[in-house]
Short mmCIF file of C-alpha atoms in Angstrom, two decimals:
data_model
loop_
_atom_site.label_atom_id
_atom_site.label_comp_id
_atom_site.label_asym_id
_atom_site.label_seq_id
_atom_site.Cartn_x
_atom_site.Cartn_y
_atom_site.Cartn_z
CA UNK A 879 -0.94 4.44 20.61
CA UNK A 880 -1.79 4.69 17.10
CA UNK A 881 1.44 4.15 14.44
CA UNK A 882 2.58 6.32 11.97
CA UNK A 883 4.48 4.87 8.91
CA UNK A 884 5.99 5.81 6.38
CA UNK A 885 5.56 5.01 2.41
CA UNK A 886 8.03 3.75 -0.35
CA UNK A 887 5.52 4.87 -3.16
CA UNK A 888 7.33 3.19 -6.31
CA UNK A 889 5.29 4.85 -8.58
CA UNK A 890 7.60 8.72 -7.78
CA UNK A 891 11.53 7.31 -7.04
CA UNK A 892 13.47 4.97 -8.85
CA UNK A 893 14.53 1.50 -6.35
CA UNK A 894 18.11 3.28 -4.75
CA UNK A 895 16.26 6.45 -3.98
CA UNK A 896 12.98 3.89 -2.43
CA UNK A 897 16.15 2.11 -0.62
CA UNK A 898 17.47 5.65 0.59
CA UNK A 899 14.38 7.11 1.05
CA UNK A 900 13.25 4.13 3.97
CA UNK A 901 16.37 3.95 5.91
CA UNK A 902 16.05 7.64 6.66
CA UNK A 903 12.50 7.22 7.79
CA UNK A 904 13.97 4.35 10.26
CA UNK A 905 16.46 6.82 11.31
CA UNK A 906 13.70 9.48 11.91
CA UNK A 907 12.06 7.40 13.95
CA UNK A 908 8.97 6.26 11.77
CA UNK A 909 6.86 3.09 13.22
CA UNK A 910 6.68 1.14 10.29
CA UNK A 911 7.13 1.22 6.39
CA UNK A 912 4.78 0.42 3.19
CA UNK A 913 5.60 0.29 -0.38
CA UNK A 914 3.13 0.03 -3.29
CA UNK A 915 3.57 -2.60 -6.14
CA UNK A 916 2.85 -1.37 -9.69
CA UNK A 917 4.17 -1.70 -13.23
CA UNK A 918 2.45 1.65 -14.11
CA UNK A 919 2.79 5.44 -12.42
CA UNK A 920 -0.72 6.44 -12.01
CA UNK A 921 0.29 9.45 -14.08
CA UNK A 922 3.40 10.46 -16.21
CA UNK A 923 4.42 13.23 -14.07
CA UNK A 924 4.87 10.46 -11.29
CA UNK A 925 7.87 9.14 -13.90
CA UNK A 926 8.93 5.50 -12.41
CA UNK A 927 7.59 2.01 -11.62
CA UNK A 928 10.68 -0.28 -10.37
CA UNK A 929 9.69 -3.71 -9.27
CA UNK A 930 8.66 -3.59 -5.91
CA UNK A 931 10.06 -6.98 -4.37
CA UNK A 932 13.93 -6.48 -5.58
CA UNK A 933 13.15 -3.11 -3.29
CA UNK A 934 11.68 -4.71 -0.88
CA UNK A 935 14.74 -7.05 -1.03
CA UNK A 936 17.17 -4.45 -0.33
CA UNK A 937 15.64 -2.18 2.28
CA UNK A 938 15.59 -5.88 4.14
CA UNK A 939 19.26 -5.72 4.36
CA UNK A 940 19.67 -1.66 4.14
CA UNK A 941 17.71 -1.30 7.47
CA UNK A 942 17.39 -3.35 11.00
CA UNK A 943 14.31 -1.79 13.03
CA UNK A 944 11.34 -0.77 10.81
CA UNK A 945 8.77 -3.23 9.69
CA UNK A 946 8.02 -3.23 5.78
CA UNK A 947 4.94 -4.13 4.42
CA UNK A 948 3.42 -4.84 0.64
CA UNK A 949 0.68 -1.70 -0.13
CA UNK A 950 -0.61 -3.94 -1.71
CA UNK A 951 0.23 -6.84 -3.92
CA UNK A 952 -2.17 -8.08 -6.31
CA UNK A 953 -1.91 -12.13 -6.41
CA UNK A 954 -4.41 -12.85 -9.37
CA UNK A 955 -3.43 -11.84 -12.72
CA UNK A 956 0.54 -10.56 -13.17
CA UNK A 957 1.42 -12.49 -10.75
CA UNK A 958 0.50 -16.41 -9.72
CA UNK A 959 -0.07 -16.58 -5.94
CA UNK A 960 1.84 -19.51 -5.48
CA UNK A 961 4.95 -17.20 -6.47
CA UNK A 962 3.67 -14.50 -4.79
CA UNK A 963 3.73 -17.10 -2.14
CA UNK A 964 7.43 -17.69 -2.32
CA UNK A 965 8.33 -13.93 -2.63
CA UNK A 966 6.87 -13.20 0.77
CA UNK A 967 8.73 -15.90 2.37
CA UNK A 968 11.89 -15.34 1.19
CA UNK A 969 10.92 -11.50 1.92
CA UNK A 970 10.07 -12.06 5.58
CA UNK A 971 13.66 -14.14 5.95
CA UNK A 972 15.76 -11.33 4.22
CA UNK A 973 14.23 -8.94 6.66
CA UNK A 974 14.32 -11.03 9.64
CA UNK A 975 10.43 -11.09 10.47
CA UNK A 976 9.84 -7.15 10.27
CA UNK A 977 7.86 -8.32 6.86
CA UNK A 978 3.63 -8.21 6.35
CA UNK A 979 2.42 -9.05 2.85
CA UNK A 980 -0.73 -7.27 1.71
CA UNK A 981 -2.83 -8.29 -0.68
CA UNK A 982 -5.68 -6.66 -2.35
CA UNK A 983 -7.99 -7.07 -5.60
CA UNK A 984 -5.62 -5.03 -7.86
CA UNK A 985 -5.69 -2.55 -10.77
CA UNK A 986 -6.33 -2.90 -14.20
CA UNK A 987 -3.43 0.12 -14.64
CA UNK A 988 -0.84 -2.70 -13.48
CA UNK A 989 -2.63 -6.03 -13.87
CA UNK A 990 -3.48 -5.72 -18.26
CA UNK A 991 0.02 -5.90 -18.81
CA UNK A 992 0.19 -9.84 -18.90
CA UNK A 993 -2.48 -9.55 -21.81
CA UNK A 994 -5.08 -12.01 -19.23
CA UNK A 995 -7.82 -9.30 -19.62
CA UNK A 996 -9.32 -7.59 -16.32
CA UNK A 997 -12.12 -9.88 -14.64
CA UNK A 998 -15.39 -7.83 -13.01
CA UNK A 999 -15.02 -7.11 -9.65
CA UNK A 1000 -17.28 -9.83 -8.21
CA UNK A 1001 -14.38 -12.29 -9.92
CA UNK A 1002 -11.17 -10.34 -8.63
CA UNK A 1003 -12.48 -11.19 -4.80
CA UNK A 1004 -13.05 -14.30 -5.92
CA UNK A 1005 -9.74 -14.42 -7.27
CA UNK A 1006 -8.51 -12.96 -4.14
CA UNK A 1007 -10.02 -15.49 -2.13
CA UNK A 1008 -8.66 -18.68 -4.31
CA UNK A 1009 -4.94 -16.87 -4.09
CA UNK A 1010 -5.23 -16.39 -0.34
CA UNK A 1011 -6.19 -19.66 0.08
CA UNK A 1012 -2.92 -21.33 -1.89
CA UNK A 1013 -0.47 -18.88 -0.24
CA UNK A 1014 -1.12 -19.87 3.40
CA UNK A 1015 -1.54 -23.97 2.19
CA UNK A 1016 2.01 -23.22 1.19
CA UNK A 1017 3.06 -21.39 4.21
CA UNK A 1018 1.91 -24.33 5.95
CA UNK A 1019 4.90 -26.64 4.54
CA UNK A 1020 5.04 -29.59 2.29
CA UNK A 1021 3.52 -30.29 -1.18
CA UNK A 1022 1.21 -28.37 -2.59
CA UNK A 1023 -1.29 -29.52 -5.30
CA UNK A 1024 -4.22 -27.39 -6.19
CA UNK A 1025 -6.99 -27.50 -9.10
CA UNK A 1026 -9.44 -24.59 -8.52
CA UNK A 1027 -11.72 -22.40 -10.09
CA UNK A 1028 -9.03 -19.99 -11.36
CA UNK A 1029 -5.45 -21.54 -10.72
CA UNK A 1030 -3.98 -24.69 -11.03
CA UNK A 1031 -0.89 -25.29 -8.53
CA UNK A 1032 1.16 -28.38 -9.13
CA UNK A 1033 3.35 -30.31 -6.48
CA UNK A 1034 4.45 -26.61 -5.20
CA UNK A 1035 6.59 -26.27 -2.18
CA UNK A 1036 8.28 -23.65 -0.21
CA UNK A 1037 12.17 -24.91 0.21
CA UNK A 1038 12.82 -21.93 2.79
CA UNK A 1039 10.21 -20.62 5.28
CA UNK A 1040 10.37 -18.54 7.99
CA UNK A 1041 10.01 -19.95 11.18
CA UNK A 1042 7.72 -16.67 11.49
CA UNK A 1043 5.48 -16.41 8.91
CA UNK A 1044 4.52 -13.13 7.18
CA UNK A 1045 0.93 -11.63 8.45
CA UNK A 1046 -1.40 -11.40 5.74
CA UNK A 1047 -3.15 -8.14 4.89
CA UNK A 1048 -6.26 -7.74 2.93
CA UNK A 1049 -7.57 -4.14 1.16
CA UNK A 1050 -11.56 -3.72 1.50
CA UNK A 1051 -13.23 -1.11 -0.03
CA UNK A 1052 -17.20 -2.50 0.44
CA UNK A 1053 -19.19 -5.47 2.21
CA UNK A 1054 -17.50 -8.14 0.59
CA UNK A 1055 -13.62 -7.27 0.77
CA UNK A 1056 -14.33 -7.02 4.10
CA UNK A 1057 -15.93 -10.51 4.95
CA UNK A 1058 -12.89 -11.72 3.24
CA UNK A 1059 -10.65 -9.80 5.20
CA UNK A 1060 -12.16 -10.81 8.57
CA UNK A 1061 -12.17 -14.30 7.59
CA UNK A 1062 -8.93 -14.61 6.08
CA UNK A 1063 -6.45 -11.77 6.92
CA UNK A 1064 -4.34 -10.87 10.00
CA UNK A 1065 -5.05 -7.52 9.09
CA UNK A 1066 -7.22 -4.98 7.26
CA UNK A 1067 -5.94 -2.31 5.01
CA UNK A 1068 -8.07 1.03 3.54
CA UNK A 1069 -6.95 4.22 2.55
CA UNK A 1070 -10.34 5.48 3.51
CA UNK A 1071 -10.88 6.46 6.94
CA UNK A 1072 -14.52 4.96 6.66
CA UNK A 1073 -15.35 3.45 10.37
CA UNK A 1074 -18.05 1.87 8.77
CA UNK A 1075 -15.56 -0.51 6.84
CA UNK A 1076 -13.49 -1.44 9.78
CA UNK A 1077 -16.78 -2.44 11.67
CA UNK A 1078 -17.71 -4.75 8.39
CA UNK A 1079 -14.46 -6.56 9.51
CA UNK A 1080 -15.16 -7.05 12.83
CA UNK A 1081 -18.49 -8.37 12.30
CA UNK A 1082 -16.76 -11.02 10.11
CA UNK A 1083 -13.89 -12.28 12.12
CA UNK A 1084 -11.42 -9.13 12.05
CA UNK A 1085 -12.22 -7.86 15.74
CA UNK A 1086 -8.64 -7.06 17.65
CA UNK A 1087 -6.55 -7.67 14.54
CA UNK A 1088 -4.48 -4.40 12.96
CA UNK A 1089 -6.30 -2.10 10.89
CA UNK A 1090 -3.84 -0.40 8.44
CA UNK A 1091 -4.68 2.97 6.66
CA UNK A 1092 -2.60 5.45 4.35
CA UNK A 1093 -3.06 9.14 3.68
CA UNK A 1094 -0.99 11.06 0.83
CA UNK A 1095 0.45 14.46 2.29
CA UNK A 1096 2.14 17.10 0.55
CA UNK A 1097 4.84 18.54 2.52
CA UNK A 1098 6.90 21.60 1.53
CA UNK A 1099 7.97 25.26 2.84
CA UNK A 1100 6.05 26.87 -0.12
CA UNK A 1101 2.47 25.83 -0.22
CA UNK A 1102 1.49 26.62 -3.34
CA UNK A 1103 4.26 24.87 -4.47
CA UNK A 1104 2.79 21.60 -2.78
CA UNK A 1105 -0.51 22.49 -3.74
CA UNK A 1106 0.79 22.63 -7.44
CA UNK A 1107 3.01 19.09 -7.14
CA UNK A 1108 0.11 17.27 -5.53
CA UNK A 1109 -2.19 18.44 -8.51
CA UNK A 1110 0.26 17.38 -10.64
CA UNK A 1111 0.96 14.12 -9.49
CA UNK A 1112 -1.36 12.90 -7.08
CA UNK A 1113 -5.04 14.49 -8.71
CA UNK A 1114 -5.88 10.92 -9.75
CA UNK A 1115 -6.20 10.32 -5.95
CA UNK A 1116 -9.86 11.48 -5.29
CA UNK A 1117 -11.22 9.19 -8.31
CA UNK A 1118 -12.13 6.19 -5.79
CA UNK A 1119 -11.58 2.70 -5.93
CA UNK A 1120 -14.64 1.72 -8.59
CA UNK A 1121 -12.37 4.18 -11.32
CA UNK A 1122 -9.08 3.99 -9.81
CA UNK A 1123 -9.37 -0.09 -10.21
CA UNK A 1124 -10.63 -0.13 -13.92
CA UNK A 1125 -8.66 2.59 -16.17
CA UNK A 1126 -6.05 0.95 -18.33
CA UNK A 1127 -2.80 3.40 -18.06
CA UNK A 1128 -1.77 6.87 -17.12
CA UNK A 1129 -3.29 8.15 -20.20
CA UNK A 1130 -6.69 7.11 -18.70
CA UNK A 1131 -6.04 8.65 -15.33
CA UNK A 1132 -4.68 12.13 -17.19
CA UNK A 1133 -8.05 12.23 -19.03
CA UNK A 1134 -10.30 11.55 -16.48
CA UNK A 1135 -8.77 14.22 -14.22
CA UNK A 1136 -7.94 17.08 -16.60
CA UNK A 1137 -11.01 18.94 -14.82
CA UNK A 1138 -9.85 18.25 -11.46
CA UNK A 1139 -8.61 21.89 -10.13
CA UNK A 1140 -5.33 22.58 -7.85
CA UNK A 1141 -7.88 23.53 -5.07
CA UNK A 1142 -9.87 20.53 -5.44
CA UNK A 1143 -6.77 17.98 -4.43
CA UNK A 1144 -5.85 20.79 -1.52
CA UNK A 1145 -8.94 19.64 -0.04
CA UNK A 1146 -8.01 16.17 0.42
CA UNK A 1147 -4.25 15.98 0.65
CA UNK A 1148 -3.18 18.37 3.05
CA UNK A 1149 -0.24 20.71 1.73
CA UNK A 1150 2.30 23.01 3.54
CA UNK A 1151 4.25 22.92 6.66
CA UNK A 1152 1.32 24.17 9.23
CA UNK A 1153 1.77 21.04 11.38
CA UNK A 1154 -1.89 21.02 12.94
CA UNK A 1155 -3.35 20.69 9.34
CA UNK A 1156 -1.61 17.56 8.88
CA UNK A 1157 -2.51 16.60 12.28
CA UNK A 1158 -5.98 17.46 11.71
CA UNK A 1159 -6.07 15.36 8.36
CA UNK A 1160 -4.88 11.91 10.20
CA UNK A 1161 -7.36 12.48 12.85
CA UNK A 1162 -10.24 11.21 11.13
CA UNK A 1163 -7.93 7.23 10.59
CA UNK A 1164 -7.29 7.57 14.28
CA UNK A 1165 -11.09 8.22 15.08
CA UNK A 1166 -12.35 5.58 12.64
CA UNK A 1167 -10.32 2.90 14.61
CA UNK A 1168 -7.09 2.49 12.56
CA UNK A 1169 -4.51 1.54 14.51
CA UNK A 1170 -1.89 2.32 11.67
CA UNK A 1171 -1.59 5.05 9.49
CA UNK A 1172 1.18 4.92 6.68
CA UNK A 1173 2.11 8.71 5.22
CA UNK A 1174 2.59 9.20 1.09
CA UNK A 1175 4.72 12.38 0.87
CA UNK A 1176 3.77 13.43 -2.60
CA UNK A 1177 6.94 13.95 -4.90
CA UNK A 1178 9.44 11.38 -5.26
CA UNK A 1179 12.21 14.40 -5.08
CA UNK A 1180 10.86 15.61 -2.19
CA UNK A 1181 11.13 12.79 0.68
CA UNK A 1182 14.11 14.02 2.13
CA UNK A 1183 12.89 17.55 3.50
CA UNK A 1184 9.34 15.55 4.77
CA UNK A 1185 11.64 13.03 6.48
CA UNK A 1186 13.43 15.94 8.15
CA UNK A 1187 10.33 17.59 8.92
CA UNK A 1188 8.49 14.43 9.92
CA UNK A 1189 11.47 13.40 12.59
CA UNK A 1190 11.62 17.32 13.89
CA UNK A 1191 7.56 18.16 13.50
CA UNK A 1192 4.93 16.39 12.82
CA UNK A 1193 5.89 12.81 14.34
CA UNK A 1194 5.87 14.32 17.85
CA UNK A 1195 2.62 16.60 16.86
CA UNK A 1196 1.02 13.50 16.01
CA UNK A 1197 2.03 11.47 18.89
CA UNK A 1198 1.08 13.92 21.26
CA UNK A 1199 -1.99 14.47 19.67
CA UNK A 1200 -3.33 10.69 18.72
#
């Protein structure tokens, strides 16, 4: 049975609506929960970018059944992994083991604002991979000491650790994310629904572990009113990782989709309330071999009506259908 989750997307509500927002998606009956991590909205219109792990904090103690999961955390540049280390622990104790940290390359849109510059790609996995490596040698208990290509760790230690420790989840977007992955992660995480990417992780270790996808949908009673909110806040989507990784703020993203046309996001995000066109849109996940597919209702304002709608609609369409 494939699960269907449900996104705290900082970059559209403020931390008590993200808090509000989650333990009505428990209550709807939603398999699991994701939030993003940023310090920037993609765009303005998006309007908010609270800090992800005091949310993460409180939906811990706000809810009692649905797992939460980083989508994703960057451990490389604005923040050291041996804190993002910590974070996750203390996380996963708060929530009483319903907690799965992912971690992917990152974005220059969040990552420039410590002033460290934004590495090539090629170094960001290799980043990755040094990060990865110091968060599960703390996991592990005891002193810590590392001196490596990109971080120094010294006499680190973990004072309180779960007795389960949080899963580790790794984004791929090409060959070499996903070799990491498969070596490294407990899980694989794309918001693609590329089969092609999943198989990549098999071949390198990832066979039989989760495989966690997302798809933004823009829910409303009016559909060209969700076709004109999803332009307006979510047009950035279709840019792919290789842009979507490298522009510097939302004043980037605004100018590198001011051609992008209302019709062009309908295409991709599907918008409305006919229930077998958001069926038909998570299909393709379920068919690629995710096993997990975490829903972005597009408009921070707007989560409330989806949730209703989800719980009524579209979570029985989709279990009856996947």
């Amino acid at each position: 049975m494939v699960q269907i989750g449900y996104t705290m997307m900082t970059e559209q509500a403020g931390p008590r609506d993200l808090v509000d927002h989650v333990v009505a998606a428990e209550r709807a009956g939603f398999d699991f929960s994701v939030t993003s991590d940023h310090y920037f909205p993609w765009l303005a219109e998006q309007g908010h970018a609270p800090y992800a792990w005091s949310v993460l904090g409180a939906a811990a103690q706000a809810t009692s059944r649905i797992p939460l999961m980083t989508y994703v955390t960057c451990p490389t540049v604005r923040y050291h992994p041996a804190v993002v280390a910590q974070k996750a622990a203390t996380t996963q104790l708060l929530a009483e083991g319903r907690f799965r940290l992912g971690l992917g390359s990152g974005e220059n849109l969040n990552e420039h604002v410590v002033g460290a510059g934004w590495p090539a790609a090629h170094v960001r996995l290799e980043m990755l991979e040094e990060a990865v490596e110091i968060i599960r040698a703390l996991f592990a208990g005891g002193d810590v000491s590392h001196h490596g290509t990109h971080y120094d760790v010294e006499n680190a230690r973990l004072w309180d650790l779960p007795d389960e420790l949080p899963p580790i989840g790794i984004a791929v977007s090409g060959e070499r994310s996903c070799e990491l992955a498969g070596r490294l992660g407990d899980l694989v995480i794309a918001t693609e629904p590329k089969s092609e990417l999943l198989d990549a992780f098999d071949r390198h270790g990832g066979s039989g572990k989760p495989r966690v996808g997302q798809l933004p949908v823009c829910f409303d009673t009016d559909r060209d009113a969700a076709v004109e909110r999803a332009h307006e806040q979510f047009r950035w989507f279709g840019g792919g990782w290789k842009v979507n990784s490298e522009l510097p703020g939302p004043a980037g993203f605004a100018g590198a989709t001011r051609f992008v046309r209302p019709e062009d996001v309908a295409d991709s995000i599907p918008c409305g309330s006919d229930v077998e066109t958001f069926v038909e849109a998570v299909r393709p996940y379920a068919e690629a071999g995710f096993t997990e597919i975490a829903l972005v209702q597009v408009g921070g304002e707007h989560q409330r009506p989806f949730i209703d709608w989800a719980e009524k609609t579209l979570l029985p369409a989709l279990r009856d259908a996947l």
